[in-house]
Tab-separated table of C-alpha atoms in Angstrom:
chain	number	residue	atom	x	y	z
A	853	MET	CA	79.773	31.506	133.146
A	854	THR	CA	77.721	29.317	135.435
A	855	PHE	CA	74.384	29.898	137.069
A	856	ASP	CA	74.671	31.844	140.318
A	857	ILE	CA	71.613	31.399	142.529
A	858	HIS	CA	72.557	34.438	144.652
A	859	VAL	CA	72.429	36.716	141.620
A	860	MET	CA	69.028	35.254	140.787
A	861	ALA	CA	67.784	35.951	144.330
A	862	SER	CA	68.960	39.558	144.280
A	863	ALA	CA	67.516	40.020	140.779
A	864	PHE	CA	64.214	38.690	142.113
A	865	LEU	CA	64.248	41.288	144.908
A	866	TYR	CA	65.172	44.011	142.414
A	867	ILE	CA	62.262	43.085	140.132
A	868	LEU	CA	59.561	42.815	142.846
A	869	PRO	CA	58.933	46.583	143.276
A	870	ALA	CA	58.051	46.743	139.575
A	871	VAL	CA	55.181	44.287	140.073
A	872	PRO	CA	52.521	46.603	141.589
A	873	ARG	CA	53.406	49.284	139.038
A	874	THR	CA	53.011	46.859	136.143
A	875	VAL	CA	49.778	45.387	137.517
A	876	LEU	CA	48.243	48.852	137.865
A	877	LEU	CA	49.500	50.115	134.503
A	878	ALA	CA	48.056	47.052	132.744
A	879	ALA	CA	44.721	47.567	134.528
A	880	PHE	CA	44.715	51.241	133.572
A	881	VAL	CA	45.493	50.806	129.869
A	882	LEU	CA	43.124	47.848	129.503
A	883	GLY	CA	40.347	49.638	131.417
A	884	ALA	CA	40.674	52.752	129.269
A	885	GLY	CA	40.915	50.524	126.179
A	886	ILE	CA	37.687	48.755	127.141
A	887	VAL	CA	35.816	52.058	127.582
A	888	LEU	CA	37.120	53.415	124.269
A	889	GLY	CA	36.627	50.051	122.543
A	890	ALA	CA	32.997	49.887	123.727
A	891	GLY	CA	32.402	53.307	122.175
A	892	ILE	CA	33.985	52.181	118.916
A	893	ALA	CA	31.945	48.944	118.928
A	894	VAL	CA	28.682	50.884	119.319
A	895	LEU	CA	29.738	53.337	116.581
A	896	ARG	CA	30.638	50.505	114.208
A	897	ILE	CA	27.345	48.705	114.761
A	898	GLY	CA	25.676	51.986	113.823
A	899	ARG	CA	27.258	51.528	110.344
A	900	HIS	CA	28.085	55.185	109.764
A	901	ARG	CA	29.026	55.706	106.116
A	902	ILE	CA	32.394	57.361	106.759
A	903	LEU	CA	33.222	56.446	110.367
A	904	ASN	CA	32.667	52.706	109.971
A	905	PRO	CA	35.221	52.097	107.172
A	906	VAL	CA	37.770	54.424	108.792
A	907	LEU	CA	37.458	52.622	112.127
A	908	ALA	CA	37.520	49.224	110.403
A	909	VAL	CA	40.841	50.075	108.708
A	910	TRP	CA	42.338	51.363	111.960
A	911	VAL	CA	41.193	48.264	113.899
A	912	SER	CA	42.605	45.989	111.195
A	913	PHE	CA	45.970	47.814	111.277
A	914	THR	CA	46.252	47.751	115.059
A	915	ARG	CA	45.370	44.077	115.319
A	916	ALA	CA	47.650	42.984	112.466
A	917	VAL	CA	50.865	44.905	113.110
A	918	PRO	CA	53.135	43.556	115.876
A	919	ALA	CA	53.087	45.710	119.024
A	920	ILE	CA	56.842	46.321	118.828
A	921	VAL	CA	56.459	48.056	115.434
A	922	GLN	CA	53.603	50.177	116.752
A	923	ILE	CA	55.680	51.116	119.796
A	924	PHE	CA	58.496	52.404	117.587
A	925	ILE	CA	56.108	54.345	115.373
A	926	ALA	CA	54.437	55.853	118.453
A	927	TYR	CA	57.784	56.647	120.071
A	928	TYR	CA	58.808	58.791	117.117
A	929	THR	CA	55.445	60.534	116.647
A	930	VAL	CA	53.517	60.862	119.931
A	931	PRO	CA	56.064	63.123	121.720
A	932	PHE	CA	55.942	65.582	118.803
A	933	LEU	CA	52.148	65.648	118.961
A	934	LEU	CA	51.998	65.835	122.770
A	935	ALA	CA	54.700	68.491	123.253
A	936	PRO	CA	52.523	71.432	122.115
A	937	VAL	CA	49.594	70.154	124.224
A	938	LEU	CA	51.763	69.762	127.324
A	939	SER	CA	53.386	73.141	126.672
A	940	ALA	CA	49.964	74.781	126.641
A	941	ALA	CA	48.936	72.916	129.802
A	942	ALA	CA	52.146	73.649	131.702
A	943	GLY	CA	52.453	77.233	130.521
A	944	ALA	CA	56.122	76.647	129.719
A	945	GLU	CA	57.792	75.185	126.660
A	946	VAL	CA	57.973	71.385	126.710
A	947	LYS	CA	60.312	69.917	124.097
A	948	PRO	CA	59.414	66.614	122.408
A	949	PHE	CA	62.419	64.963	124.041
A	950	ASP	CA	61.132	65.986	127.471
A	951	VAL	CA	57.878	64.089	126.963
A	952	SER	CA	58.082	60.995	129.156
A	953	PRO	CA	57.914	57.665	127.329
A	954	TYR	CA	55.216	56.729	129.877
A	955	TRP	CA	52.819	59.043	128.008
A	956	THR	CA	53.681	57.364	124.733
A	957	GLY	CA	53.380	53.877	126.233
A	958	CYS	CA	50.031	54.589	127.878
A	959	LEU	CA	48.523	56.270	124.842
A	960	LEU	CA	49.759	53.535	122.512
A	961	PHE	CA	48.444	50.674	124.630
A	962	ILE	CA	45.086	52.356	125.287
A	963	LEU	CA	44.576	52.592	121.523
A	964	TYR	CA	45.983	49.074	121.025
A	965	HIS	CA	43.577	47.510	123.523
A	966	ALA	CA	40.709	49.674	122.278
A	967	ALA	CA	41.095	48.094	118.822
A	968	TYR	CA	41.064	44.552	120.236
A	969	GLN	CA	38.238	45.299	122.675
A	970	SER	CA	36.102	46.970	120.009
A	971	GLU	CA	36.077	43.665	118.102
A	972	ASN	CA	35.539	41.656	121.295
A	973	ILE	CA	32.638	43.845	122.424
A	974	ARG	CA	31.165	44.128	118.925
A	975	GLY	CA	31.048	40.334	118.755
A	976	ALA	CA	29.284	40.193	122.122
A	977	LEU	CA	26.731	42.826	121.085
A	978	LEU	CA	26.037	40.989	117.831
A	979	SER	CA	25.637	37.723	119.766
A	980	VAL	CA	22.487	39.046	121.464
A	981	PRO	CA	19.570	37.783	119.322
A	982	LYS	CA	17.788	40.513	117.365
A	983	GLY	CA	14.465	39.283	118.789
A	984	GLN	CA	15.496	40.619	122.209
A	985	TYR	CA	15.712	44.151	120.809
A	986	GLU	CA	12.476	43.767	118.855
A	987	ALA	CA	10.625	42.386	121.890
A	988	ALA	CA	11.835	45.362	123.962
A	989	MET	CA	10.588	47.757	121.293
A	990	SER	CA	7.228	45.971	121.099
A	991	ILE	CA	6.565	46.544	124.796
A	992	GLY	CA	7.062	50.264	124.205
A	993	MET	CA	10.738	50.850	125.080
A	994	THR	CA	12.595	53.521	123.144
A	995	PRO	CA	15.608	52.309	121.081
A	996	GLY	CA	17.910	53.790	123.747
A	997	GLN	CA	16.086	52.019	126.574
A	998	ALA	CA	16.048	48.735	124.652
A	999	ARG	CA	19.821	48.905	124.197
A	1000	LEU	CA	20.579	50.031	127.733
A	1001	HIS	CA	18.261	47.676	129.623
A	1002	ILE	CA	17.969	44.641	127.323
A	1003	VAL	CA	20.895	44.339	124.875
A	1004	PHE	CA	23.857	45.725	126.866
A	1005	PRO	CA	23.380	43.607	130.024
A	1006	GLN	CA	23.236	40.422	127.944
A	1007	ALA	CA	26.329	41.430	125.952
A	1008	LEU	CA	28.082	42.264	129.220
A	1009	SER	CA	27.548	38.759	130.585
A	1010	VAL	CA	29.204	37.390	127.411
A	1011	VAL	CA	32.131	39.784	127.422
A	1012	LEU	CA	32.951	40.061	131.135
A	1013	PRO	CA	34.655	36.649	131.530
A	1014	THR	CA	36.928	37.413	128.527
A	1015	PHE	CA	38.359	40.504	130.216
A	1016	PHE	CA	40.527	38.474	132.595
A	1017	THR	CA	42.249	36.684	129.697
A	1018	TYR	CA	42.763	40.042	128.030
A	1019	TYR	CA	44.133	41.405	131.281
A	1020	LEU	CA	46.866	38.762	131.362
A	1021	HIS	CA	47.636	39.643	127.725
A	1022	ALA	CA	47.802	43.332	128.643
A	1023	LEU	CA	50.171	42.563	131.512
A	1024	LYS	CA	52.516	40.623	129.225
A	1025	ALA	CA	52.275	43.138	126.367
A	1026	LEU	CA	53.778	45.861	128.572
A	1027	ALA	CA	57.090	43.957	128.476
A	1028	LEU	CA	57.849	45.418	125.043
A	1029	LEU	CA	57.912	48.924	126.501
A	1030	PHE	CA	61.428	48.111	127.718
A	1031	THR	CA	62.507	49.286	124.251
A	1032	ILE	CA	61.378	52.830	125.122
A	1033	ARG	CA	62.609	52.763	128.739
A	1034	VAL	CA	59.284	52.293	130.519
A	1035	VAL	CA	60.079	50.134	133.554
A	1036	ASP	CA	57.780	47.135	133.992
A	1037	ILE	CA	58.453	43.596	135.263
A	1038	PHE	CA	60.481	42.721	132.177
A	1039	SER	CA	62.422	45.980	131.914
A	1040	ALA	CA	63.401	45.695	135.566
A	1041	ALA	CA	65.066	42.364	134.807
A	1042	ASP	CA	66.716	43.844	131.731
A	1043	ILE	CA	68.049	46.798	133.712
A	1044	TYR	CA	69.340	44.493	136.439
A	1045	ALA	CA	71.060	42.340	133.806
A	1046	ALA	CA	72.849	45.439	132.554
A	1047	LEU	CA	73.747	46.573	136.103
A	1048	VAL	CA	75.456	43.309	137.037
A	1049	SER	CA	76.574	42.442	133.477
A	1050	ARG	CA	75.041	38.998	133.776
A	1051	ARG	CA	72.264	37.919	131.491
A	1052	THR	CA	71.724	34.366	132.716
A	1053	GLU	CA	70.059	34.800	136.098
A	1054	PRO	CA	67.945	37.993	135.862
A	1055	TYR	CA	65.715	36.548	133.124
A	1056	ALA	CA	65.265	33.328	135.091
A	1057	ALA	CA	64.245	35.410	138.121
A	1058	ASP	CA	61.890	37.393	135.909
A	1059	ALA	CA	60.244	34.220	134.614
A	1060	LEU	CA	59.630	33.203	138.221
A	1061	VAL	CA	58.056	36.583	139.000
A	1062	TYR	CA	55.740	36.415	135.976
A	1063	TRP	CA	54.764	32.832	136.710
A	1064	MET	CA	53.963	33.442	140.377
A	1065	LEU	CA	52.090	36.642	139.553
A	1066	CYS	CA	49.924	34.932	136.929
A	1067	LEU	CA	49.213	31.971	139.240
A	1068	ILE	CA	48.140	34.350	142.019
A	1069	LEU	CA	46.013	36.477	139.679
A	1070	THR	CA	44.369	33.397	138.150
A	1071	ALA	CA	43.585	31.906	141.575
A	1072	GLY	CA	42.130	35.244	142.692
A	1073	TYR	CA	40.044	35.485	139.540
A	1074	HIS	CA	38.650	31.953	139.991
A	1075	ARG	CA	37.636	32.731	143.588
A	1076	LEU	CA	35.938	35.939	142.471
A	1077	GLU	CA	34.174	34.130	139.644
A	1078	ALA	CA	32.961	31.360	141.974
A	1079	SER	CA	31.589	33.823	144.526
A	1080	LEU	CA	29.873	35.872	141.793
A	1081	THR	CA	28.265	32.737	140.371
A	1082	ARG	CA	27.029	31.752	143.846
A	1083	ARG	CA	25.603	35.195	144.439
A	1084	GLY	CA	24.027	35.197	140.974
A	1085	ARG	CA	22.260	31.916	141.772
A	1086	ALA	CA	21.153	33.051	145.226
A	1087	GLY	CA	19.747	36.293	143.799
B	292	MET	CA	60.678	67.738	113.464
B	293	LEU	CA	57.887	65.307	112.678
B	294	SER	CA	58.332	64.559	108.995
B	295	PHE	CA	57.564	61.820	106.534
B	296	ASP	CA	59.382	61.686	103.202
B	297	PRO	CA	57.354	59.583	100.736
B	298	SER	CA	60.261	59.195	98.302
B	299	TYR	CA	62.539	57.858	101.042
B	300	PHE	CA	59.724	55.535	102.129
B	301	LEU	CA	59.467	54.190	98.574
B	302	ALA	CA	63.249	53.793	98.436
B	303	VAL	CA	63.515	51.744	101.625
B	304	PHE	CA	60.337	49.716	101.128
B	305	PRO	CA	61.847	47.184	98.675
B	306	GLN	CA	65.010	46.932	100.779
B	307	ILE	CA	62.966	45.969	103.831
B	308	ALA	CA	60.696	43.717	101.782
B	309	ALA	CA	63.851	41.834	100.749
B	310	ALA	CA	63.880	40.421	104.298
B	311	LEU	CA	60.471	38.783	103.735
B	312	PRO	CA	61.887	35.419	102.558
B	313	PHE	CA	63.931	35.145	105.751
B	314	THR	CA	60.863	36.029	107.857
B	315	PHE	CA	58.821	33.424	105.943
B	316	TYR	CA	61.505	30.812	106.506
B	317	VAL	CA	61.674	31.428	110.258
B	318	VAL	CA	57.889	31.569	110.658
B	319	ALA	CA	57.241	28.486	108.506
B	320	ALA	CA	59.924	26.403	110.194
B	321	ALA	CA	58.922	27.543	113.682
B	322	ALA	CA	55.226	26.960	112.980
B	323	ALA	CA	55.863	23.469	111.534
B	324	MET	CA	57.978	22.471	114.537
B	325	SER	CA	55.388	23.891	116.958
B	326	LEU	CA	52.625	21.955	115.198
B	327	LEU	CA	54.550	18.680	115.568
B	328	ALA	CA	55.389	19.395	119.198
B	329	GLY	CA	51.795	20.527	119.816
B	330	ALA	CA	50.488	17.252	118.341
B	331	ALA	CA	52.796	15.373	120.708
B	332	VAL	CA	51.487	17.413	123.659
B	333	ALA	CA	47.901	16.719	122.578
B	334	ALA	CA	48.694	12.974	122.295
B	335	VAL	CA	50.171	12.952	125.794
B	336	ARG	CA	47.140	14.719	127.206
B	337	ILE	CA	44.564	12.609	125.325
B	338	ALA	CA	46.259	9.362	126.353
B	339	ARG	CA	46.700	10.775	129.907
B	340	VAL	CA	50.314	9.560	130.066
B	341	PRO	CA	51.002	9.641	133.839
B	342	VAL	CA	53.964	11.967	134.593
B	343	LEU	CA	54.069	13.708	131.209
B	344	TYR	CA	50.438	14.809	131.534
B	345	ALA	CA	51.218	16.774	134.701
B	346	LEU	CA	54.394	18.166	133.134
B	347	CYS	CA	52.423	19.465	130.140
B	348	GLU	CA	50.011	21.165	132.539
B	349	VAL	CA	52.904	22.920	134.321
B	350	TRP	CA	54.513	23.787	130.967
B	351	LEU	CA	51.288	25.391	129.722
B	352	SER	CA	50.816	27.428	132.883
B	353	PHE	CA	54.456	28.563	132.708
B	354	VAL	CA	54.459	29.787	129.112
B	355	ARG	CA	51.009	31.373	129.437
B	356	SER	CA	52.441	33.636	132.134
B	357	MET	CA	55.406	34.845	130.064
B	358	PRO	CA	55.719	37.564	127.443
B	359	PHE	CA	57.364	36.157	124.301
B	360	VAL	CA	60.331	38.490	124.622
B	361	LEU	CA	61.182	36.830	127.947
B	362	LEU	CA	60.904	33.334	126.442
B	363	LEU	CA	63.253	34.442	123.677
B	364	PHE	CA	65.770	35.888	126.144
B	365	LEU	CA	65.556	32.783	128.337
B	366	MET	CA	66.388	30.645	125.295
B	367	TYR	CA	69.128	32.991	124.121
B	368	PHE	CA	70.806	33.878	127.428
B	369	THR	CA	69.776	31.501	130.217
B	370	VAL	CA	69.469	28.069	128.588
B	371	PRO	CA	72.861	28.211	126.777
B	372	ALA	CA	74.542	28.828	130.157
B	373	PHE	CA	73.247	25.450	131.320
B	374	LEU	CA	74.200	23.812	128.018
B	375	ARG	CA	77.731	25.191	128.330
B	376	ALA	CA	77.919	23.913	131.901
B	377	ALA	CA	76.967	20.492	130.505
B	378	GLY	CA	79.876	20.753	128.077
B	379	LEU	CA	77.910	21.584	124.923
B	380	ASP	CA	79.218	24.237	122.554
B	381	THR	CA	76.391	26.556	121.504
B	382	SER	CA	78.539	29.278	119.958
B	383	ARG	CA	78.280	27.947	116.431
B	384	LEU	CA	74.516	27.521	116.328
B	385	PRO	CA	72.786	29.819	113.836
B	386	LYS	CA	70.791	32.419	115.752
B	387	GLU	CA	67.418	31.438	114.311
B	388	VAL	CA	67.710	28.213	116.315
B	389	TYR	CA	67.015	30.254	119.468
B	390	VAL	CA	63.899	31.682	117.837
B	391	PHE	CA	62.749	28.166	116.914
B	392	ALA	CA	63.390	27.028	120.480
B	393	ALA	CA	61.459	29.975	121.936
B	394	VAL	CA	58.510	29.517	119.555
B	395	VAL	CA	58.287	25.748	120.090
B	396	PHE	CA	58.618	26.155	123.854
B	397	GLY	CA	56.031	28.924	123.913
B	398	PHE	CA	53.505	27.560	121.428
B	399	ALA	CA	53.607	23.746	121.662
B	400	PRO	CA	51.409	23.486	124.796
B	401	VAL	CA	49.042	26.162	123.440
B	402	ILE	CA	48.728	24.365	120.092
B	403	GLY	CA	48.241	21.133	122.032
B	404	GLU	CA	45.189	22.794	123.597
B	405	VAL	CA	43.882	23.530	120.086
B	406	ILE	CA	44.466	19.994	118.775
B	407	ARG	CA	43.109	18.137	121.808
B	408	PRO	CA	39.521	19.464	121.658
B	409	ALA	CA	39.561	19.034	117.859
B	410	TYR	CA	40.443	15.359	118.336
B	411	LEU	CA	37.808	14.913	121.017
B	412	SER	CA	35.208	16.627	118.799
B	413	VAL	CA	35.314	13.677	116.383
B	414	ASP	CA	32.603	11.210	117.342
B	415	ARG	CA	33.817	8.065	119.136
B	416	GLY	CA	31.835	5.976	116.681
B	417	GLN	CA	34.299	6.998	113.958
B	418	HIS	CA	37.070	5.157	115.840
B	419	ASP	CA	34.884	2.078	116.326
B	420	ALA	CA	33.824	2.079	112.685
B	421	ALA	CA	37.442	2.418	111.479
B	422	ARG	CA	38.469	-0.476	113.740
B	423	ALA	CA	35.537	-2.549	112.508
B	424	PHE	CA	36.702	-1.975	108.936
B	425	GLY	CA	40.146	-3.283	109.895
B	426	PHE	CA	42.053	0.035	109.621
B	427	SER	CA	45.459	0.006	111.291
B	428	ASP	CA	45.953	2.492	114.145
B	429	PHE	CA	47.990	4.744	111.839
B	430	ASP	CA	45.349	4.708	109.079
B	431	ARG	CA	42.551	5.179	111.591
B	432	ILE	CA	44.149	8.350	112.951
B	433	PHE	CA	45.510	9.880	109.743
B	434	ARG	CA	42.871	8.819	107.196
B	435	ILE	CA	39.718	8.893	109.304
B	436	ILE	CA	40.181	11.114	112.342
B	437	VAL	CA	42.607	13.862	111.215
B	438	PRO	CA	40.583	14.886	108.120
B	439	GLN	CA	37.572	15.377	110.400
B	440	MET	CA	39.653	17.423	112.845
B	441	ILE	CA	40.682	19.938	110.196
B	442	PRO	CA	37.464	21.995	110.074
B	443	VAL	CA	37.569	22.361	113.859
B	444	ALA	CA	41.316	22.911	114.228
B	445	ALA	CA	42.261	24.919	111.106
B	446	PRO	CA	40.897	28.361	112.090
B	447	PRO	CA	42.395	28.423	115.623
B	448	LEU	CA	45.663	26.960	114.287
B	449	MET	CA	45.826	29.754	111.717
B	450	ASN	CA	45.352	32.249	114.562
B	451	GLN	CA	48.335	30.684	116.304
B	452	VAL	CA	50.393	31.070	113.112
B	453	ILE	CA	49.433	34.751	113.062
B	454	GLU	CA	50.571	35.013	116.693
B	455	ILE	CA	53.873	33.384	115.686
B	456	VAL	CA	54.295	35.910	112.849
B	457	LYS	CA	53.772	38.765	115.295
B	458	ASP	CA	55.932	37.348	118.078
B	459	THR	CA	58.848	36.523	115.784
B	460	SER	CA	59.025	40.234	114.927
B	461	LEU	CA	61.125	40.340	118.115
B	462	MET	CA	63.922	38.238	116.623
B	463	TYR	CA	65.800	41.402	115.669
B	464	LEU	CA	66.507	41.744	119.403
B	465	ILE	CA	69.007	38.879	119.209
B	466	GLY	CA	70.551	40.290	116.040
B	467	LEU	CA	68.650	38.600	113.232
B	468	MET	CA	68.011	40.486	109.998
B	469	ASP	CA	64.256	40.226	109.660
B	470	LEU	CA	61.984	43.149	108.702
B	471	MET	CA	62.703	45.051	111.929
B	472	GLY	CA	66.394	44.166	111.736
B	473	ARG	CA	66.610	45.602	108.228
B	474	ALA	CA	64.691	48.720	109.233
B	475	ASN	CA	67.041	49.357	112.158
B	476	LEU	CA	70.074	48.780	109.946
B	477	LEU	CA	68.787	51.219	107.306
B	478	ILE	CA	68.127	53.819	110.007
B	479	HIS	CA	71.634	53.291	111.340
B	480	VAL	CA	73.169	53.671	107.880
B	481	ASN	CA	71.092	56.822	107.414
B	482	MET	CA	72.563	58.262	110.674
B	483	GLY	CA	69.343	57.880	112.626
B	484	ARG	CA	67.186	59.745	110.149
B	485	GLY	CA	64.057	58.438	108.421
B	486	LYS	CA	62.918	56.294	111.345
B	487	LEU	CA	59.239	56.805	110.659
B	488	GLU	CA	59.531	55.890	106.972
B	489	ASN	CA	61.348	52.654	107.829
B	490	TYR	CA	58.986	51.561	110.590
B	491	ALA	CA	55.989	52.474	108.427
B	492	ALA	CA	57.346	50.146	105.743
B	493	VAL	CA	57.686	47.338	108.304
B	494	ALA	CA	54.153	47.992	109.594
B	495	LEU	CA	52.709	47.958	106.086
B	496	LEU	CA	54.424	44.656	105.252
B	497	TYR	CA	53.161	43.021	108.458
B	498	TRP	CA	49.689	44.375	107.842
B	499	VAL	CA	49.553	42.793	104.381
B	500	LEU	CA	51.126	39.556	105.628
B	501	VAL	CA	48.633	39.107	108.474
B	502	ALA	CA	45.678	40.170	106.312
B	503	VAL	CA	46.623	37.480	103.763
B	504	LEU	CA	46.920	34.852	106.516
B	505	GLU	CA	43.573	35.897	107.985
B	506	ALA	CA	41.916	35.646	104.586
B	507	ALA	CA	43.493	32.193	104.162
B	508	ALA	CA	42.134	31.148	107.564
B	509	GLN	CA	38.645	32.271	106.596
B	510	TYR	CA	38.872	30.489	103.256
B	511	LEU	CA	40.072	27.311	104.972
B	512	SER	CA	37.292	27.297	107.530
B	513	ARG	CA	34.631	27.958	104.875
B	514	ARG	CA	35.966	25.359	102.477
B	515	SER	CA	36.621	22.647	105.005
B	516	SER	CA	33.320	22.947	106.861
B	517	GLY	CA	30.978	20.445	105.313
B	518	GLY	CA	33.634	19.401	102.823
B	519	PHE	CA	33.955	15.906	104.221
B	520	PRO	CA	31.007	13.551	103.957
B	521	GLY	CA	29.998	12.664	107.491
B	522	GLY	CA	32.556	15.169	108.858
B	523	ALA	CA	32.458	16.710	112.290
B	524	SER	CA	30.600	19.786	111.130
């Protein structure tokens, strides 16, 4: 079997419609993960006697176990947990096998990114010198005000630039959902490979799609960053 | 429907753990090869070798855009097609070779980016002093510079090894019998039952494995910082 450039071109066209879907799904799961992770980071800094160790164990598990293993575990548990909830919401019986793998994929990756982001954000919060908080208290701010107006903005400036790197990770991590039939940029190539029974060209086309997408996203991010820096200086 | 049988879990756990030596072998070999290739990439970039420097830049941008599963499939499906066209027989290669190829291809430029700043973090005066003492180029690099790079490079390198451990969990996709491969086989033998018990065993093994590596990384960075008189830290 030789390399057929026409197959690669048609695979490329087949994969393209999956790009916006994947870009949005990655943004959604990472965004939700960041919100949840921020909550967990604040809770863990609070050093609750029971919550802190429980969350620490969960974060350690999620960060240590390969995503593919977590996907399989989620695939065989989440539908059983969601089916009763969806049944109640829909008012009709929903069987576990009717629960779309998209639900499982979304829920899994939100929790996955939340674990990573909780550590990322916790590190940023801890990087703000304690004196900042104490100074805010000494001028009569309440603890809540000191956190909201003094500590959080400084932590945000540390953590914001890391989100783009994490976004690219989130985009790539979705590829593994092909194992549970969620169609992203990688799955599309895999499906096309099965459709035409050729495995050489579709993956090459897919590599091209990923590469171009990441180059475009990175260029866009750098432009945004440059304009924000300019505005920051002007203000 | 959702059930977990602890006795079945305990029964399959040692059977899946039996795949650990194979996982170790693949990870250790792949990591060693990636380290060598990464050192070569770092050398090319430090010496600013004309064409190769630009190639390494393109290589890095390419692999950074790809999920590992795609790199693995490119190595397993796409590259052999070109090798066959060139008249090379790839059918008798052991399958782990494709994993090695994917890991080296995917990690060498990234590891190069870990080694390069570590090299540059060593003060230039160390090179001058070594030359003044009449050290050969080889001795200067390996006896003076590399030991001072270790405190800077060891923790991020260990993180890359952890990434390799996690990414190679996908090798079951090309039919290798690692932890996931074993788990899937046991599920198959058990007629599709006991999935959760098997995957839980795999998860637990990975959790322990990565926790041990993380502890080792922390130990390394604590021990090596300040361990060398006049070292970088």
